[in-house]
mmCIF file with all atom_site columns, C-alpha atoms in Angstrom:
data_model
loop_
_atom_site.group_PDB
_atom_site.id
_atom_site.type_symbol
_atom_site.label_atom_id
_atom_site.label_alt_id
_atom_site.label_comp_id
_atom_site.label_asym_id
_atom_site.label_entity_id
_atom_site.label_seq_id
_atom_site.pdbx_PDB_ins_code
_atom_site.Cartn_x
_atom_site.Cartn_y
_atom_site.Cartn_z
_atom_site.occupancy
_atom_site.B_iso_or_equiv
_atom_site.pdbx_formal_charge
_atom_site.auth_seq_id
_atom_site.auth_comp_id
_atom_site.auth_asym_id
_atom_site.auth_atom_id
_atom_site.pdbx_PDB_model_num
ATOM 1   C CA . MET A 1 1   ? 170.597 29.625 36.338 1.00 95.00 ? 102 MET A CA 1
ATOM 2   C CA . ILE A 1 2   ? 173.618 27.826 34.963 1.00 97.00 ? 103 ILE A CA 1
ATOM 3   C CA . VAL A 1 3   ? 175.786 29.542 32.337 1.00 97.00 ? 104 VAL A CA 1
ATOM 4   C CA . ALA A 1 4   ? 178.974 28.331 30.641 1.00 96.00 ? 105 ALA A CA 1
ATOM 5   C CA . ASN A 1 5   ? 181.229 29.019 27.708 1.00 91.00 ? 106 ASN A CA 1
ATOM 6   C CA . HIS A 1 6   ? 180.283 27.097 24.570 1.00 89.00 ? 107 HIS A CA 1
ATOM 7   C CA . THR A 1 7   ? 183.026 25.563 22.447 1.00 81.00 ? 108 THR A CA 1
ATOM 8   C CA . SER A 1 8   ? 181.943 22.079 21.412 1.00 76.00 ? 109 SER A CA 1
ATOM 9   C CA . MET A 1 9   ? 179.084 19.609 21.203 1.00 74.00 ? 110 MET A CA 1
ATOM 10  C CA . THR A 1 10  ? 180.672 17.919 24.214 1.00 77.00 ? 111 THR A CA 1
ATOM 11  C CA . ASP A 1 11  ? 179.714 20.924 26.370 1.00 80.00 ? 112 ASP A CA 1
ATOM 12  C CA . ILE A 1 12  ? 176.198 19.531 26.628 1.00 80.00 ? 113 ILE A CA 1
ATOM 13  C CA . MET A 1 13  ? 177.356 16.075 27.694 1.00 81.00 ? 114 MET A CA 1
ATOM 14  C CA . LEU A 1 14  ? 179.874 17.437 30.176 1.00 85.00 ? 115 LEU A CA 1
ATOM 15  C CA . MET A 1 15  ? 177.212 19.712 31.663 1.00 88.00 ? 116 MET A CA 1
ATOM 16  C CA . LEU A 1 16  ? 174.955 16.692 32.161 1.00 87.00 ? 117 LEU A CA 1
ATOM 17  C CA . ALA A 1 17  ? 177.835 14.868 33.869 1.00 87.00 ? 118 ALA A CA 1
ATOM 18  C CA . ILE A 1 18  ? 178.845 17.582 36.341 1.00 89.00 ? 119 ILE A CA 1
ATOM 19  C CA . ILE A 1 19  ? 175.531 19.174 37.359 1.00 91.00 ? 120 ILE A CA 1
ATOM 20  C CA . LYS A 1 20  ? 173.666 16.978 39.816 1.00 90.00 ? 121 LYS A CA 1
ATOM 21  C CA . ASN A 1 21  ? 170.528 19.110 40.212 1.00 91.00 ? 122 ASN A CA 1
ATOM 22  C CA . PRO A 1 22  ? 167.771 18.698 37.590 1.00 93.00 ? 123 PRO A CA 1
ATOM 23  C CA . PHE A 1 23  ? 167.918 21.320 34.846 1.00 94.00 ? 124 PHE A CA 1
ATOM 24  C CA . VAL A 1 24  ? 166.846 22.024 31.282 1.00 94.00 ? 125 VAL A CA 1
ATOM 25  C CA . PHE A 1 25  ? 168.791 23.687 28.497 1.00 93.00 ? 126 PHE A CA 1
ATOM 26  C CA . VAL A 1 26  ? 167.654 26.660 26.477 1.00 93.00 ? 127 VAL A CA 1
ATOM 27  C CA . GLY A 1 27  ? 168.885 25.794 23.010 1.00 88.00 ? 128 GLY A CA 1
ATOM 28  C CA . LYS A 1 28  ? 168.543 26.604 19.365 1.00 88.00 ? 129 LYS A CA 1
ATOM 29  C CA . LYS A 1 29  ? 165.690 24.962 17.516 1.00 90.00 ? 130 LYS A CA 1
ATOM 30  C CA . GLU A 1 30  ? 167.867 23.888 14.556 1.00 89.00 ? 131 GLU A CA 1
ATOM 31  C CA . LEU A 1 31  ? 169.495 21.117 16.608 1.00 85.00 ? 132 LEU A CA 1
ATOM 32  C CA . VAL A 1 32  ? 166.315 19.018 16.628 1.00 89.00 ? 133 VAL A CA 1
ATOM 33  C CA . LYS A 1 33  ? 167.203 18.058 13.034 1.00 91.00 ? 134 LYS A CA 1
ATOM 34  C CA . ILE A 1 34  ? 170.265 16.052 14.147 1.00 87.00 ? 135 ILE A CA 1
ATOM 35  C CA . PRO A 1 35  ? 169.383 12.337 13.950 1.00 88.00 ? 136 PRO A CA 1
ATOM 36  C CA . LEU A 1 36  ? 168.857 10.642 17.327 1.00 89.00 ? 137 LEU A CA 1
ATOM 37  C CA . PHE A 1 37  ? 170.330 13.586 19.265 1.00 82.00 ? 138 PHE A CA 1
ATOM 38  C CA . GLY A 1 38  ? 167.429 15.782 18.120 1.00 86.00 ? 139 GLY A CA 1
ATOM 39  C CA . PHE A 1 39  ? 164.861 13.288 19.409 1.00 88.00 ? 140 PHE A CA 1
ATOM 40  C CA . PHE A 1 40  ? 166.146 13.622 22.977 1.00 85.00 ? 141 PHE A CA 1
ATOM 41  C CA . TYR A 1 41  ? 167.106 17.261 22.647 1.00 84.00 ? 142 TYR A CA 1
ATOM 42  C CA . LYS A 1 42  ? 163.583 18.495 21.902 1.00 85.00 ? 143 LYS A CA 1
ATOM 43  C CA . ARG A 1 43  ? 162.220 16.613 24.914 1.00 84.00 ? 144 ARG A CA 1
ATOM 44  C CA . THR A 1 44  ? 164.716 18.056 27.355 1.00 83.00 ? 145 THR A CA 1
ATOM 45  C CA . CYS A 1 45  ? 165.155 21.638 26.148 1.00 92.00 ? 146 CYS A CA 1
ATOM 46  C CA . ILE A 1 46  ? 163.360 24.921 25.916 1.00 94.00 ? 147 ILE A CA 1
ATOM 47  C CA . LEU A 1 47  ? 163.743 25.528 22.202 1.00 93.00 ? 148 LEU A CA 1
ATOM 48  C CA . VAL A 1 48  ? 164.308 28.957 20.724 1.00 91.00 ? 149 VAL A CA 1
ATOM 49  C CA . ASP A 1 49  ? 164.187 30.095 17.116 1.00 88.00 ? 150 ASP A CA 1
ATOM 50  C CA . ARG A 1 50  ? 166.893 32.749 17.227 1.00 80.00 ? 151 ARG A CA 1
ATOM 51  C CA . ASN A 1 51  ? 165.408 34.470 14.157 1.00 83.00 ? 152 ASN A CA 1
ATOM 52  C CA . SER A 1 52  ? 162.029 35.012 15.823 1.00 85.00 ? 153 SER A CA 1
ATOM 53  C CA . SER A 1 53  ? 161.470 37.654 18.499 1.00 82.00 ? 154 SER A CA 1
ATOM 54  C CA . LYS A 1 54  ? 158.186 35.904 19.376 1.00 89.00 ? 155 LYS A CA 1
ATOM 55  C CA . SER A 1 55  ? 160.066 32.660 20.043 1.00 86.00 ? 156 SER A CA 1
ATOM 56  C CA . LYS A 1 56  ? 162.642 34.493 22.171 1.00 81.00 ? 157 LYS A CA 1
ATOM 57  C CA . ASN A 1 57  ? 159.861 36.005 24.293 1.00 83.00 ? 158 ASN A CA 1
ATOM 58  C CA . GLU A 1 58  ? 158.143 32.622 24.701 1.00 90.00 ? 159 GLU A CA 1
ATOM 59  C CA . VAL A 1 59  ? 161.351 31.257 26.218 1.00 89.00 ? 160 VAL A CA 1
ATOM 60  C CA . PHE A 1 60  ? 160.740 33.400 29.299 1.00 87.00 ? 161 PHE A CA 1
ATOM 61  C CA . LYS A 1 61  ? 157.275 31.904 29.865 1.00 90.00 ? 162 LYS A CA 1
ATOM 62  C CA . ARG A 1 62  ? 158.507 28.337 29.354 1.00 92.00 ? 163 ARG A CA 1
ATOM 63  C CA . ALA A 1 63  ? 161.462 28.996 31.637 1.00 91.00 ? 164 ALA A CA 1
ATOM 64  C CA . GLN A 1 64  ? 159.075 30.212 34.347 1.00 90.00 ? 165 GLN A CA 1
ATOM 65  C CA . ASP A 1 65  ? 157.099 26.970 34.016 1.00 93.00 ? 166 ASP A CA 1
ATOM 66  C CA . ARG A 1 66  ? 160.299 24.926 34.419 1.00 93.00 ? 167 ARG A CA 1
ATOM 67  C CA . LEU A 1 67  ? 161.457 26.996 37.390 1.00 92.00 ? 168 LEU A CA 1
ATOM 68  C CA . ASN A 1 68  ? 158.052 26.427 39.020 1.00 91.00 ? 169 ASN A CA 1
ATOM 69  C CA . GLN A 1 69  ? 158.638 22.677 38.546 1.00 94.00 ? 170 GLN A CA 1
ATOM 70  C CA . GLY A 1 70  ? 161.863 22.995 40.550 1.00 92.00 ? 171 GLY A CA 1
ATOM 71  C CA . LEU A 1 71  ? 164.214 22.767 37.577 1.00 94.00 ? 172 LEU A CA 1
ATOM 72  C CA . SER A 1 72  ? 167.190 25.002 36.919 1.00 95.00 ? 173 SER A CA 1
ATOM 73  C CA . ILE A 1 73  ? 167.838 26.567 33.531 1.00 96.00 ? 174 ILE A CA 1
ATOM 74  C CA . CYS A 1 74  ? 171.108 26.185 31.605 1.00 95.00 ? 175 CYS A CA 1
ATOM 75  C CA . ILE A 1 75  ? 172.077 28.649 28.891 1.00 94.00 ? 176 ILE A CA 1
ATOM 76  C CA . PHE A 1 76  ? 175.245 29.078 26.870 1.00 93.00 ? 177 PHE A CA 1
ATOM 77  C CA . PRO A 1 77  ? 175.151 32.898 26.655 1.00 94.00 ? 178 PRO A CA 1
ATOM 78  C CA . GLU A 1 78  ? 177.465 33.107 23.639 1.00 90.00 ? 179 GLU A CA 1
ATOM 79  C CA . GLY A 1 79  ? 174.421 31.941 21.673 1.00 81.00 ? 180 GLY A CA 1
ATOM 80  C CA . GLY A 1 80  ? 176.379 29.294 19.821 1.00 76.00 ? 181 GLY A CA 1
ATOM 81  C CA . VAL A 1 81  ? 179.875 28.119 19.092 1.00 72.00 ? 182 VAL A CA 1
ATOM 82  C CA . PRO A 1 82  ? 182.064 30.726 17.342 1.00 69.00 ? 183 PRO A CA 1
ATOM 83  C CA . ASP A 1 83  ? 183.045 29.818 13.777 1.00 70.00 ? 184 ASP A CA 1
ATOM 84  C CA . ASP A 1 84  ? 186.537 31.132 14.457 1.00 72.00 ? 185 ASP A CA 1
ATOM 85  C CA . GLU A 1 85  ? 188.190 28.552 16.704 1.00 72.00 ? 186 GLU A CA 1
ATOM 86  C CA . SER A 1 86  ? 190.828 31.075 17.803 1.00 78.00 ? 187 SER A CA 1
ATOM 87  C CA . ILE A 1 87  ? 188.198 32.990 19.800 1.00 81.00 ? 188 ILE A CA 1
ATOM 88  C CA . LEU A 1 88  ? 188.664 32.122 23.463 1.00 83.00 ? 189 LEU A CA 1
ATOM 89  C CA . LEU A 1 89  ? 185.277 33.490 24.578 1.00 91.00 ? 190 LEU A CA 1
ATOM 90  C CA . ASP A 1 90  ? 182.716 35.165 22.330 1.00 91.00 ? 191 ASP A CA 1
ATOM 91  C CA . GLU A 1 91  ? 180.491 38.065 23.374 1.00 94.00 ? 192 GLU A CA 1
ATOM 92  C CA . PHE A 1 92  ? 177.510 37.174 25.588 1.00 96.00 ? 193 PHE A CA 1
ATOM 93  C CA . LYS A 1 93  ? 173.891 37.820 24.700 1.00 93.00 ? 194 LYS A CA 1
ATOM 94  C CA . ASP A 1 94  ? 171.523 39.311 27.318 1.00 92.00 ? 195 ASP A CA 1
ATOM 95  C CA . GLY A 1 95  ? 168.811 36.617 27.537 1.00 90.00 ? 196 GLY A CA 1
ATOM 96  C CA . ALA A 1 96  ? 170.253 34.509 30.369 1.00 94.00 ? 197 ALA A CA 1
ATOM 97  C CA . PHE A 1 97  ? 170.866 37.563 32.511 1.00 97.00 ? 198 PHE A CA 1
ATOM 98  C CA . ARG A 1 98  ? 167.463 39.073 31.851 1.00 94.00 ? 199 ARG A CA 1
ATOM 99  C CA . LEU A 1 99  ? 165.911 35.742 32.878 1.00 93.00 ? 200 LEU A CA 1
ATOM 100 C CA . ALA A 1 100 ? 168.018 35.510 36.054 1.00 96.00 ? 201 ALA A CA 1
ATOM 101 C CA . ILE A 1 101 ? 167.166 39.084 37.066 1.00 97.00 ? 202 ILE A CA 1
ATOM 102 C CA . GLU A 1 102 ? 163.446 38.783 36.292 1.00 93.00 ? 203 GLU A CA 1
ATOM 103 C CA . HIS A 1 103 ? 163.227 35.652 38.441 1.00 92.00 ? 204 HIS A CA 1
ATOM 104 C CA . GLN A 1 104 ? 165.806 36.827 40.997 1.00 95.00 ? 205 GLN A CA 1
ATOM 105 C CA . ILE A 1 105 ? 167.706 33.539 40.775 1.00 96.00 ? 206 ILE A CA 1
ATOM 106 C CA . PRO A 1 106 ? 171.453 33.158 41.312 1.00 97.00 ? 207 PRO A CA 1
ATOM 107 C CA . ILE A 1 107 ? 173.771 32.460 38.400 1.00 98.00 ? 208 ILE A CA 1
ATOM 108 C CA . VAL A 1 108 ? 176.251 29.577 38.524 1.00 98.00 ? 209 VAL A CA 1
ATOM 109 C CA . PRO A 1 109 ? 179.078 30.230 36.039 1.00 98.00 ? 210 PRO A CA 1
ATOM 110 C CA . ILE A 1 110 ? 180.963 27.211 34.680 1.00 97.00 ? 211 ILE A CA 1
ATOM 111 C CA . VAL A 1 111 ? 184.205 27.149 32.709 1.00 95.00 ? 212 VAL A CA 1
ATOM 112 C CA . PHE A 1 112 ? 184.898 24.390 30.163 1.00 89.00 ? 213 PHE A CA 1
ATOM 113 C CA . ALA A 1 113 ? 188.626 24.439 29.475 1.00 87.00 ? 214 ALA A CA 1
ATOM 114 C CA . ASP A 1 114 ? 189.375 21.671 26.991 1.00 80.00 ? 215 ASP A CA 1
ATOM 115 C CA . ASN A 1 115 ? 186.261 20.732 25.050 1.00 68.00 ? 216 ASN A CA 1
ATOM 116 C CA . LYS A 1 116 ? 187.285 22.649 21.921 1.00 70.00 ? 217 LYS A CA 1
ATOM 117 C CA . GLN A 1 117 ? 190.679 20.900 21.864 1.00 69.00 ? 218 GLN A CA 1
ATOM 118 C CA . ARG A 1 118 ? 189.105 17.473 22.355 1.00 66.00 ? 219 ARG A CA 1
ATOM 119 C CA . PHE A 1 119 ? 186.133 17.693 19.982 1.00 66.00 ? 220 PHE A CA 1
ATOM 120 C CA . SER A 1 120 ? 185.803 20.885 17.985 1.00 66.00 ? 221 SER A CA 1
ATOM 121 C CA . TYR A 1 121 ? 182.750 21.861 15.982 1.00 63.00 ? 222 TYR A CA 1
ATOM 122 C CA . THR A 1 122 ? 184.671 21.735 12.720 1.00 61.00 ? 223 THR A CA 1
ATOM 123 C CA . PHE A 1 123 ? 185.721 18.089 13.219 1.00 59.00 ? 224 PHE A CA 1
ATOM 124 C CA . LEU A 1 124 ? 189.051 19.111 11.653 1.00 64.00 ? 225 LEU A CA 1
ATOM 125 C CA . SER A 1 125 ? 190.838 19.230 14.962 1.00 68.00 ? 226 SER A CA 1
ATOM 126 C CA . GLY A 1 126 ? 190.671 17.413 18.235 1.00 68.00 ? 227 GLY A CA 1
ATOM 127 C CA . SER A 1 127 ? 192.685 15.023 20.302 1.00 71.00 ? 228 SER A CA 1
ATOM 128 C CA . PRO A 1 128 ? 192.287 12.552 23.144 1.00 74.00 ? 229 PRO A CA 1
ATOM 129 C CA . GLY A 1 129 ? 192.725 13.872 26.653 1.00 74.00 ? 230 GLY A CA 1
ATOM 130 C CA . LYS A 1 130 ? 190.980 15.292 29.679 1.00 83.00 ? 231 LYS A CA 1
ATOM 131 C CA . MET A 1 131 ? 187.978 17.571 29.493 1.00 76.00 ? 232 MET A CA 1
ATOM 132 C CA . ARG A 1 132 ? 188.138 19.868 32.494 1.00 82.00 ? 233 ARG A CA 1
ATOM 133 C CA . GLY A 1 133 ? 185.343 21.958 33.884 1.00 87.00 ? 234 GLY A CA 1
ATOM 134 C CA . LYS A 1 134 ? 185.230 24.271 36.867 1.00 94.00 ? 235 LYS A CA 1
ATOM 135 C CA . ILE A 1 135 ? 182.123 25.412 38.698 1.00 96.00 ? 236 ILE A CA 1
ATOM 136 C CA . LEU A 1 136 ? 182.671 28.979 39.898 1.00 98.00 ? 237 LEU A CA 1
ATOM 137 C CA . PRO A 1 137 ? 181.000 30.538 42.962 1.00 98.00 ? 238 PRO A CA 1
ATOM 138 C CA . PHE A 1 138 ? 177.430 31.586 42.252 1.00 96.00 ? 239 PHE A CA 1
ATOM 139 C CA . VAL A 1 139 ? 176.534 35.217 41.637 1.00 98.00 ? 240 VAL A CA 1
ATOM 140 C CA . GLU A 1 140 ? 173.448 36.503 43.418 1.00 98.00 ? 241 GLU A CA 1
ATOM 141 C CA . THR A 1 141 ? 170.879 38.518 41.437 1.00 98.00 ? 242 THR A CA 1
ATOM 142 C CA . SER A 1 142 ? 168.658 39.419 44.378 1.00 96.00 ? 243 SER A CA 1
ATOM 143 C CA . GLY A 1 143 ? 167.939 43.135 44.241 1.00 95.00 ? 244 GLY A CA 1
ATOM 144 C CA . ILE A 1 144 ? 169.456 43.622 40.776 1.00 97.00 ? 245 ILE A CA 1
ATOM 145 C CA . THR A 1 145 ? 167.168 45.301 38.246 1.00 97.00 ? 246 THR A CA 1
ATOM 146 C CA . LEU A 1 146 ? 166.993 44.921 34.476 1.00 97.00 ? 247 LEU A CA 1
ATOM 147 C CA . ASP A 1 147 ? 168.727 48.305 34.192 1.00 97.00 ? 248 ASP A CA 1
ATOM 148 C CA . HIS A 1 148 ? 171.891 46.494 35.344 1.00 97.00 ? 249 HIS A CA 1
ATOM 149 C CA . ARG A 1 149 ? 171.682 43.392 33.143 1.00 96.00 ? 250 ARG A CA 1
ATOM 150 C CA . LYS A 1 150 ? 174.567 44.474 30.920 1.00 97.00 ? 251 LYS A CA 1
ATOM 151 C CA . GLU A 1 151 ? 176.818 44.926 33.964 1.00 98.00 ? 252 GLU A CA 1
ATOM 152 C CA . LEU A 1 152 ? 175.773 41.488 35.238 1.00 98.00 ? 253 LEU A CA 1
ATOM 153 C CA . ARG A 1 153 ? 176.383 39.974 31.797 1.00 98.00 ? 254 ARG A CA 1
ATOM 154 C CA . ASP A 1 154 ? 179.841 41.556 31.622 1.00 98.00 ? 255 ASP A CA 1
ATOM 155 C CA . GLN A 1 155 ? 180.676 40.460 35.184 1.00 98.00 ? 256 GLN A CA 1
ATOM 156 C CA . ILE A 1 156 ? 179.814 36.818 34.443 1.00 98.00 ? 257 ILE A CA 1
ATOM 157 C CA . ARG A 1 157 ? 181.662 36.913 31.119 1.00 98.00 ? 258 ARG A CA 1
ATOM 158 C CA . GLN A 1 158 ? 184.751 38.266 32.868 1.00 98.00 ? 259 GLN A CA 1
ATOM 159 C CA . LEU A 1 159 ? 184.584 35.508 35.517 1.00 98.00 ? 260 LEU A CA 1
ATOM 160 C CA . ILE A 1 160 ? 184.438 32.815 32.826 1.00 97.00 ? 261 ILE A CA 1
ATOM 161 C CA . TYR A 1 161 ? 187.149 34.524 30.764 1.00 97.00 ? 262 TYR A CA 1
ATOM 162 C CA . ASN A 1 162 ? 189.430 34.714 33.816 1.00 97.00 ? 263 ASN A CA 1
ATOM 163 C CA . GLY A 1 163 ? 188.737 31.028 34.481 1.00 96.00 ? 264 GLY A CA 1
ATOM 164 C CA . LEU A 1 164 ? 189.799 30.157 30.937 1.00 94.00 ? 265 LEU A CA 1
ATOM 165 C CA . LEU A 1 165 ? 192.999 32.194 31.343 1.00 93.00 ? 266 LEU A CA 1
ATOM 166 C CA . GLU A 1 166 ? 193.695 30.421 34.637 1.00 94.00 ? 267 GLU A CA 1
ATOM 167 C CA . PHE A 1 167 ? 193.479 27.035 32.907 1.00 89.00 ? 268 PHE A CA 1
ATOM 168 C CA . GLN A 1 168 ? 195.804 28.296 30.151 1.00 87.00 ? 269 GLN A CA 1
ATOM 169 C CA . LYS A 1 169 ? 198.380 29.472 32.722 1.00 87.00 ? 270 LYS A CA 1
ATOM 170 C CA . LYS A 1 170 ? 198.316 26.064 34.427 1.00 82.00 ? 271 LYS A CA 1
ATOM 171 C CA . ASP A 1 171 ? 198.830 24.364 31.066 1.00 78.00 ? 272 ASP A CA 1
ATOM 172 C CA . LEU A 1 172 ? 201.850 26.563 30.271 1.00 79.00 ? 273 LEU A CA 1
ATOM 173 C CA . LYS A 1 173 ? 203.489 25.594 33.580 1.00 76.00 ? 274 LYS A CA 1
ATOM 174 C CA . LYS A 1 174 ? 203.391 21.891 32.671 1.00 65.00 ? 275 LYS A CA 1
#
C-alpha cells in the first residue's frame, strides 16, 4: 500500500516516476471526465464514487483482485486536494488504512514537498523548479486489527507531516 500527501495534479505523475513496482491508484470517479487524461485514468485506476457507500465498499473487492494480480495499491488518504492552499496536510480518511489492515500489507508513506508550489490546483500560482519526493520507511500492519486503524492512520499522517516540516526546515536554511 502506497500513501502520499495530495497537493497537485502532478502528484500522480511524480508517483508514476518514482515507484518502480506495478501499482494502481484508487481515485475519484469524477476525474474520468477530463479529456485525454480520463481515458487513461479509468483504465489504470480503481474508481470510487465518494458519494456512494456501495462504491466505497466495492473498492475493497477490486483492490483484493489487484493485490491478487501482484499489484500494489496507491491512495492519497486526504481524499482530494484541499481547496485552501495554506493547508500543509489535510486530515486523512480511513479507507487506505482499513484496506492495509484487512489485507495485512505494509504501508509505504511518501512525502511530496514541492508539487503545490510548482503546479497548484487553482492554476493561479506555481513556478518552475524541482519537485522533490521522499519515500519513507514502510510501516508494517501485520498483527494490527481494524480496532487500531485510527491509530495507524494518525501515525502515517504524522510521519508525512513531519516529512513536510523537514523539507520546510531545509528550505529555510538555504
